Amino acid sequence: NAGVTQTPKFQVLKTGQSMTLQCAQDMNHEYMSWYRQDPGMGLRLIHYSVGAGITDQGEVPNGYNVSRSTTEDFPLRLLSAAPSQTSVYFCASSDGPEKFGYTFGSGTRLTVV
Amino acid sequence: GNSVTQMEGPVTLSEEAFLTINCTYTATGYPSLFWYVQYPGEGLQLLLKATKADDKGSNKGFEATYRKETTSFHLEKGSVQVSDSAVYFCALTMTGGFKTIFGAGTRLFVKA
């Protein structure tokens, strides 16, 4: 049981480049979320999805896009990378967040230079 | 809005010491409360949870009790080990909701 798989684990981008962070889960969870983790700020919600075809913005959505064409996959797209997007990104999934909490991936460490 | 406040770290303890990490929350309704743990270089793992007032969550020797009257969910462990060194996050999810709000995290160092 792989759980939540994120790729790549590390990435360096130049300012203005675009890229997609991949996230896949094999638990048939309806709920999926993307968070960024910055020192001293905990985790901040970027985008979330409550099922295939349904996405919405979280606390810090600017500069990011998401889509959810299947239950399993929830990619995060950086449209034009900026140094302020240097962070560690976590994808998480759940079968019912208020009852069961979230299962997290191992993260992608992104540096924008 | 809803929020979670944790004690600032780092917290440094000797092995076998008693651990308390304070967590208080602000919420307009009745949230579920969680503690997550993050080991170096890894993602967060759910440590324990409580879904209603007076519930006690427990796992791996850690405990936390959902106190509605003090809006708190403090994490405790009677005897910490070096392997407990990690960052601990308190979090809440509103009833009927799916967005989870995290505290800033508390780093714990346990010395042998």
Coordinates of C-alpha atoms in Angstrom, one line a residue:
Chain A
N1 CA 0.0 0.0 0.0
A2 CA 1.8 3.1 -1.3
G3 CA -0.4 5.7 0.4
V4 CA 0.2 9.2 -1.0
T5 CA 3.1 9.5 -3.5
Q6 CA 4.7 12.8 -4.4
T7 CA 7.2 13.5 -7.2
P8 CA 9.7 14.9 -7.5
K9 CA 11.3 15.0 -4.0
F10 CA 13.5 17.9 -4.8
Q11 CA 13.4 20.6 -7.6
V12 CA 15.3 23.8 -8.4
L13 CA 13.6 26.2 -10.7
K14 CA 14.6 29.5 -12.2
T15 CA 12.3 32.5 -11.8
G16 CA 9.6 32.5 -14.4
Q17 CA 9.7 28.7 -15.1
S18 CA 6.6 26.6 -14.8
M19 CA 6.3 23.1 -13.5
T20 CA 3.9 20.5 -12.1
L21 CA 4.2 18.7 -8.8
Q22 CA 2.6 15.3 -9.0
C23 CA 0.5 13.7 -6.3
A24 CA -1.2 10.3 -6.4
Q25 CA -3.0 8.2 -3.8
D26 CA -4.1 4.6 -4.0
M27 CA -6.6 4.6 -1.1
N28 CA -9.7 5.8 -3.0
H29 CA -9.9 8.9 -0.9
E30 CA -12.3 11.6 -2.0
Y31 CA -10.6 14.5 -0.2
M32 CA -7.2 15.8 -1.3
S33 CA -5.3 18.9 -0.4
W34 CA -2.1 20.7 -1.1
Y35 CA -0.2 22.5 1.6
R36 CA 3.0 24.5 1.7
Q37 CA 5.2 24.5 4.8
D38 CA 7.4 27.5 5.7
P39 CA 9.5 27.9 8.8
G40 CA 7.5 29.2 11.8
M41 CA 4.2 29.3 9.8
G42 CA 3.0 25.7 10.1
L43 CA 1.1 24.4 7.0
R44 CA -1.0 26.7 4.8
L45 CA -3.6 25.3 2.5
I46 CA -3.1 26.1 -1.2
H47 CA -5.9 24.3 -3.0
Y48 CA -8.2 21.4 -2.1
S49 CA -10.6 18.9 -3.8
V50 CA -13.6 17.1 -2.4
G51 CA -13.9 14.7 -5.4
A52 CA -13.0 14.2 -9.0
G53 CA -13.9 17.3 -11.0
I54 CA -14.3 19.5 -7.9
T55 CA -11.5 21.9 -6.7
D56 CA -11.4 25.1 -4.7
Q57 CA -9.0 27.6 -3.4
G58 CA -7.4 27.5 0.1
E59 CA -5.6 30.2 2.1
V60 CA -2.7 30.9 -0.4
P61 CA -3.8 30.0 -3.9
N62 CA -2.2 32.8 -5.9
G63 CA 0.4 31.5 -8.5
Y64 CA -0.9 27.9 -8.4
N65 CA -3.4 25.9 -10.3
V66 CA -4.9 22.4 -9.7
S67 CA -7.1 19.9 -11.4
R68 CA -8.7 16.7 -10.4
S69 CA -9.6 14.5 -13.4
T70 CA -9.4 11.3 -11.5
T71 CA -9.9 10.2 -7.8
E72 CA -6.2 9.2 -7.6
D73 CA -4.4 12.2 -9.0
F74 CA -4.2 15.8 -7.9
P75 CA -1.3 17.7 -9.6
L76 CA -0.3 21.2 -8.5
R77 CA 0.9 23.6 -11.2
L78 CA 3.2 26.5 -10.7
L79 CA 2.4 28.9 -13.5
S80 CA 5.5 31.3 -13.3
A81 CA 7.8 30.4 -10.4
A82 CA 8.8 33.2 -8.0
P83 CA 11.4 33.1 -5.1
S84 CA 8.5 33.5 -2.7
Q85 CA 7.3 30.0 -3.8
T86 CA 10.4 28.4 -2.3
S87 CA 9.0 26.0 0.2
V88 CA 8.2 22.4 1.0
Y89 CA 5.0 21.2 -0.6
F90 CA 2.8 18.5 0.9
C91 CA -0.1 16.6 -0.7
A92 CA -2.6 14.9 1.6
S93 CA -5.7 12.8 1.2
S94 CA -8.5 11.6 3.4
D95 CA -11.6 9.5 3.5
G96 CA -13.2 12.0 5.9
P97 CA -11.0 14.7 7.4
E98 CA -13.1 15.5 10.5
K99 CA -13.3 11.8 11.4
F100 CA -10.0 10.3 10.2
G101 CA -7.5 13.2 9.6
Y102 CA -5.2 13.3 6.6
T103 CA -2.6 10.9 5.2
F104 CA 0.4 13.0 3.9
G105 CA 2.9 12.4 1.2
S106 CA 6.7 12.8 1.9
G107 CA 6.8 16.2 0.4
T108 CA 8.6 18.1 -2.5
R109 CA 11.3 20.6 -1.5
L110 CA 11.2 23.4 -4.1
T111 CA 13.8 26.1 -4.5
V112 CA 13.2 29.0 -6.9
V113 CA 16.3 31.0 -7.8
Chain B
G1 CA -11.9 32.9 12.0
N2 CA -10.8 29.5 13.2
S3 CA -7.3 29.2 14.4
V4 CA -4.8 27.0 16.4
T5 CA -2.1 28.3 18.8
Q6 CA 0.7 26.1 20.0
M7 CA 3.5 26.8 22.5
E8 CA 6.7 28.0 20.8
G9 CA 9.6 25.7 20.7
P10 CA 12.0 24.3 20.7
V11 CA 11.3 22.2 23.8
T12 CA 14.4 20.4 25.0
L13 CA 14.0 17.5 27.5
S14 CA 16.1 14.7 28.9
E15 CA 15.2 11.1 28.2
E16 CA 12.4 9.8 30.5
A17 CA 11.2 13.4 31.3
F18 CA 7.5 14.3 31.2
L19 CA 6.3 16.1 28.1
T20 CA 3.5 18.7 27.7
I21 CA 3.0 20.7 24.6
N22 CA 0.2 23.2 24.9
C23 CA -2.4 23.8 22.2
T24 CA -5.5 26.0 22.3
Y25 CA -7.9 26.7 19.5
T26 CA -10.5 29.2 18.4
A27 CA -13.5 27.9 16.5
T28 CA -17.1 29.1 15.8
G29 CA -18.5 25.6 16.2
Y30 CA -17.3 22.2 17.4
P31 CA -14.2 21.0 15.7
S32 CA -12.4 17.7 15.6
L33 CA -8.9 18.0 17.0
F34 CA -5.7 16.3 15.9
W35 CA -2.0 16.0 16.7
Y36 CA 0.4 15.2 13.9
V37 CA 4.1 14.4 14.2
Q38 CA 6.8 15.2 11.6
Y39 CA 10.2 13.4 11.7
P40 CA 13.1 15.0 9.9
G41 CA 12.8 14.8 6.1
E42 CA 9.4 13.2 6.2
G43 CA 5.7 14.2 5.8
L44 CA 3.3 14.6 8.7
Q45 CA 1.8 11.5 10.4
L46 CA -1.4 11.5 12.3
L47 CA -0.5 10.8 16.0
L48 CA -3.9 11.0 17.7
K49 CA -7.3 12.6 17.4
A50 CA -10.5 13.5 19.4
T51 CA -13.8 14.3 17.7
K52 CA -15.9 15.6 20.5
A53 CA -15.6 17.3 23.9
D54 CA -14.0 15.2 26.8
D55 CA -12.7 12.6 24.3
K56 CA -9.2 11.4 25.0
G57 CA -7.0 10.5 22.1
S58 CA -4.0 8.3 22.7
N59 CA -1.2 6.5 20.7
K60 CA 2.4 5.4 21.3
G61 CA 2.2 6.7 24.9
F62 CA 1.0 10.1 23.9
E63 CA -2.3 11.4 25.1
A64 CA -4.5 14.5 24.7
T65 CA -7.9 15.4 26.0
Y66 CA -10.4 17.6 24.2
R67 CA -11.4 20.3 26.7
K68 CA -14.2 22.5 25.4
E69 CA -14.3 24.7 28.5
T70 CA -10.7 25.8 28.1
T71 CA -10.6 25.3 24.2
S72 CA -7.5 23.2 24.7
F73 CA -6.0 19.9 23.4
H74 CA -2.6 19.7 25.2
L75 CA -0.3 16.8 24.2
E76 CA 1.3 14.8 27.0
K77 CA 3.7 11.9 27.4
G78 CA 4.9 10.4 30.7
S79 CA 8.4 9.4 29.6
V80 CA 9.9 10.7 26.4
Q81 CA 12.6 8.9 24.4
V82 CA 15.3 10.1 22.0
S83 CA 13.2 8.7 19.2
D84 CA 10.4 11.2 20.0
S85 CA 12.5 14.1 18.8
A86 CA 10.4 15.6 16.0
V87 CA 8.0 18.5 15.2
Y88 CA 4.5 18.3 16.6
F89 CA 1.5 20.0 15.0
C90 CA -1.9 20.6 16.6
A91 CA -4.7 20.9 14.1
L92 CA -8.5 21.3 13.8
T93 CA -11.2 20.4 11.3
M94 CA -14.7 21.8 11.7
T95 CA -17.6 19.4 11.9
G96 CA -19.0 18.8 8.4
G97 CA -15.9 20.4 7.0
F98 CA -12.8 19.2 5.2
K99 CA -10.3 22.0 5.5
T100 CA -7.8 21.4 8.3
I101 CA -6.1 24.3 10.1
F102 CA -2.6 23.7 11.5
G103 CA -0.7 25.4 14.3
A104 CA 2.8 26.6 13.7
G105 CA 4.4 23.4 15.1
T106 CA 6.6 22.8 18.2
R107 CA 10.0 21.2 17.8
L108 CA 11.0 18.7 20.5
F109 CA 14.6 17.7 21.2
V110 CA 15.1 14.8 23.6
K111 CA 18.7 14.3 24.9
A112 CA 20.0 10.9 26.0

